[in-house]
Amino acid sequence: KFYGPYQVVDRIGATAYQLQLPSSAAIHNVFHVSQLKLCPNPQNQPVQHLPAALPTADKVPVAILDRKMVKRDHTAATKVLVQWKDLPLDKATWEFYYDLLK
């Protein structure tokens, strides 16, 4: 999902740009180029405002949908398919079971 358009304020190194975000934005204003999309005609684009709250890095697991055994550092390890709170089912990710216990 893309939000904006927002004006580029500065180029940071070879692969990142600083954007002019609203003061209410609760996210950092520097993005890797892979997270940006060129807006060819910003005057004619409807503004997609940032949501009031973006998902945080502190994801909360709500269900384990599947499990599998994989090799990790020359030993067997369990990976589980985790459904995260407030995220759709298609955003479930494979995580090492041991890492979830931390």
Backbone as numpy.savetxt, mean C-alpha at the origin, in Angstrom:
# Nx Ny Nz CAx CAy CAz Cx Cy Cz
-5.54 2.17 -6.77 -6.39 3.35 -6.77 -5.50 4.58 -6.77
-5.84 5.52 -7.60 -5.07 6.76 -7.68 -5.91 7.92 -7.15
-5.24 8.87 -6.53 -5.88 10.07 -5.99 -5.25 11.28 -6.65
-5.97 12.38 -6.65 -5.40 13.58 -7.24 -6.23 14.09 -8.38
-5.65 14.85 -9.26 -4.22 15.06 -9.45 -3.63 16.03 -8.42
-2.33 15.81 -8.13 -1.59 16.68 -7.24 -0.34 17.17 -7.96
0.05 18.38 -7.65 1.19 19.00 -8.31 2.51 18.46 -7.77
3.46 18.25 -8.67 4.81 17.84 -8.28 5.55 19.07 -7.77
6.10 18.97 -6.56 6.82 20.07 -5.94 8.31 19.96 -6.22
8.84 18.71 -6.15 10.28 18.53 -6.29 10.59 17.10 -6.69
11.71 16.93 -7.38 12.22 15.60 -7.68 13.22 15.26 -6.60
13.06 14.08 -6.01 13.94 13.63 -4.93 14.75 12.46 -5.47
15.99 12.70 -5.82 16.81 11.63 -6.38 16.34 11.26 -7.77
16.67 10.03 -8.18 16.36 9.58 -9.53 14.98 8.96 -9.64
14.39 8.53 -8.52 13.16 7.75 -8.63 12.02 8.18 -7.71
12.08 9.35 -7.12 11.02 9.77 -6.21 10.64 11.23 -6.46
9.39 11.54 -6.14 8.89 12.90 -6.30 8.12 13.31 -5.06
8.25 14.60 -4.72 7.48 15.18 -3.63 6.26 15.85 -4.24
5.08 15.57 -3.68 3.83 16.13 -4.19 3.27 17.15 -3.21
2.49 18.07 -3.74 1.80 19.05 -2.90 0.45 18.44 -2.52
0.40 17.84 -1.32 -0.82 17.21 -0.83 -1.56 18.18 0.07
-2.86 17.96 0.28 -3.60 18.81 1.21 -3.02 18.70 2.62
-3.16 19.74 3.40 -2.62 19.74 4.77 -3.29 18.67 5.63
-4.47 18.23 5.24 -5.18 17.21 6.00 -4.70 15.80 5.69
-3.82 15.65 4.70 -3.33 14.32 4.32 -2.53 13.71 5.47
-2.83 12.47 5.78 -2.15 11.79 6.87 -1.08 10.84 6.35
-0.51 11.17 5.18 0.53 10.34 4.59 1.71 11.21 4.21
2.85 10.57 4.03 4.06 11.28 3.62 3.89 11.75 2.18
4.49 12.87 1.82 4.27 13.46 0.50 5.34 13.13 -0.53
6.20 12.14 -0.26 7.21 11.71 -1.24 6.87 10.30 -1.69
6.84 10.10 -3.03 6.41 8.83 -3.61 7.42 8.34 -4.64
7.61 7.04 -4.70 8.41 6.42 -5.75 7.64 6.55 -7.06
8.37 6.66 -8.17 7.72 6.86 -9.47 6.76 5.73 -9.81
6.97 4.53 -9.29 6.07 3.42 -9.58 4.69 3.63 -8.97
4.58 4.56 -8.01 3.30 4.83 -7.36 2.57 6.02 -7.97
3.15 6.61 -9.01 2.58 7.81 -9.62 2.12 7.53 -11.04
1.15 8.32 -11.48 0.64 8.21 -12.84 0.54 9.62 -13.42
1.02 9.79 -14.64 0.98 11.09 -15.30 -0.47 11.49 -15.56
-0.79 12.73 -15.28 -2.11 13.27 -15.56 -1.96 14.24 -16.72
-2.32 13.82 -17.95 -2.03 14.63 -19.13 -2.75 15.98 -19.16
-3.94 16.08 -18.59 -4.70 17.33 -18.63 -5.39 17.54 -17.29
-4.66 18.01 -16.27 -5.23 18.10 -14.92 -6.44 19.02 -14.79
-6.55 20.01 -15.69 -7.69 20.94 -15.59 -9.01 20.23 -15.87
-8.98 19.18 -16.67 -10.21 18.48 -17.03 -10.43 17.19 -16.23
-9.60 16.95 -15.23 -9.71 15.72 -14.44 -10.52 15.98 -13.17
-11.48 15.10 -12.86 -12.15 15.23 -11.57 -11.15 14.90 -10.46
-11.23 15.62 -9.37 -10.30 15.41 -8.26 -10.76 14.19 -7.46
-9.85 13.24 -7.28 -10.09 12.09 -6.42 -9.41 12.41 -5.09
-10.20 12.80 -4.09 -9.64 13.20 -2.80 -9.12 11.99 -2.04
-8.09 12.22 -1.24 -7.58 11.18 -0.36 -8.66 10.80 0.63
-8.80 9.52 0.96 -9.78 9.14 1.97 -9.39 9.69 3.33
-10.37 9.80 4.22 -10.11 10.35 5.55 -9.06 9.53 6.29
-9.07 8.22 6.08 -8.07 7.36 6.73 -7.62 6.31 5.74
-6.33 6.26 5.54 -5.75 5.23 4.68 -5.40 4.02 5.54
-5.38 2.82 4.93 -4.97 1.65 5.72 -3.58 1.87 6.30
-3.40 1.47 7.52 -2.11 1.68 8.17 -1.20 0.48 7.93
0.04 0.66 8.27 1.00 -0.43 8.14 0.73 -1.52 9.17
-0.01 -1.17 10.23 -0.35 -2.14 11.27 -1.60 -2.91 10.85
-1.42 -3.85 9.95 -2.55 -4.63 9.48 -2.96 -5.62 10.57
-4.27 -5.83 10.66 -4.80 -6.74 11.67 -5.38 -7.96 10.96
-4.84 -9.16 11.24 -5.39 -10.35 10.60 -6.75 -10.71 11.20
-7.68 -11.13 10.34 -9.00 -11.54 10.84 -9.30 -13.00 10.54
-8.61 -13.59 9.55 -8.86 -14.99 9.22 -7.68 -15.58 8.47
-7.47 -16.87 8.67 -6.50 -17.61 7.88 -7.29 -18.44 6.89
-7.07 -18.17 5.61 -7.87 -18.77 4.55 -7.27 -20.06 4.01
-5.96 -20.22 4.10 -5.29 -21.40 3.56 -3.90 -21.48 4.19
-3.25 -22.62 4.03 -1.89 -22.77 4.53 -1.12 -23.67 3.59
0.23 -23.52 3.59 1.09 -24.36 2.77 2.46 -24.43 3.41
3.19 -25.48 3.09 4.56 -25.64 3.58 5.52 -25.19 2.49
6.54 -24.42 2.89 7.55 -23.92 1.96 8.93 -24.11 2.59
9.96 -23.96 1.77 11.33 -24.03 2.29 11.78 -22.62 2.67
12.31 -22.50 3.88 12.82 -21.20 4.36 14.13 -21.46 5.10
15.21 -20.93 4.57 16.53 -21.13 5.18 16.83 -22.62 5.39
16.59 -23.41 4.39 16.90 -24.85 4.38 16.06 -25.66 5.36
14.96 -25.11 5.85 14.05 -25.86 6.71 12.62 -25.64 6.23
11.72 -26.49 6.68 10.31 -26.35 6.32 9.67 -25.26 7.17
8.82 -24.47 6.54 8.11 -23.41 7.26 6.67 -23.35 6.75
5.79 -22.89 7.60 4.38 -22.78 7.24 4.07 -21.36 6.80
3.42 -21.25 5.64 2.89 -19.97 5.19 1.38 -20.05 5.24
0.75 -18.94 5.63 -0.71 -18.90 5.70 -1.22 -17.74 4.86
-2.38 -17.95 4.25 -3.03 -16.91 3.48 -3.92 -16.13 4.44
-3.58 -14.85 4.66 -4.22 -14.05 5.69 -5.19 -13.05 5.08
-6.41 -13.04 5.63 -7.37 -11.98 5.30 -7.19 -10.89 6.34
-7.06 -9.63 5.87 -6.77 -8.50 6.75 -8.03 -7.69 7.04
-8.09 -7.14 8.24 -9.21 -6.30 8.66 -9.34 -5.09 7.73
-10.55 -4.77 7.35 -10.89 -3.61 6.52 -10.35 -3.68 5.10
-9.90 -4.86 4.66 -9.43 -5.03 3.28 -10.25 -6.12 2.61
-10.50 -5.98 1.30 -11.28 -7.00 0.60 -10.52 -8.32 0.52
-11.26 -9.37 0.26 -10.69 -10.72 0.21 -9.56 -10.83 -0.81
-9.65 -10.10 -1.92 -8.60 -10.20 -2.94 -7.29 -9.54 -2.51
-7.27 -8.89 -1.36 -6.05 -8.29 -0.82 -5.39 -9.19 0.23
-5.89 -10.43 0.37 -5.26 -11.38 1.28 -3.84 -11.67 0.81
-2.94 -11.90 1.75 -1.53 -12.13 1.40 -1.00 -13.38 2.10
0.02 -13.98 1.46 0.72 -15.11 2.07 1.77 -14.58 3.03
1.73 -15.04 4.28 2.67 -14.61 5.31 3.22 -15.85 6.02
4.44 -15.73 6.53 4.97 -16.82 7.34 4.21 -16.85 8.66
3.73 -18.03 9.03 2.93 -18.19 10.25 3.71 -17.71 11.47
4.99 -18.04 11.54 5.82 -17.64 12.67 5.87 -16.11 12.81
5.92 -15.39 11.68 5.98 -13.93 11.73 4.70 -13.33 12.30
3.57 -14.00 12.09 2.30 -13.50 12.63 2.23 -13.65 14.14
2.97 -14.59 14.68 2.94 -14.83 16.12 3.72 -13.79 16.91
4.54 -13.01 16.24 5.37 -12.01 16.94 4.53 -10.89 17.48
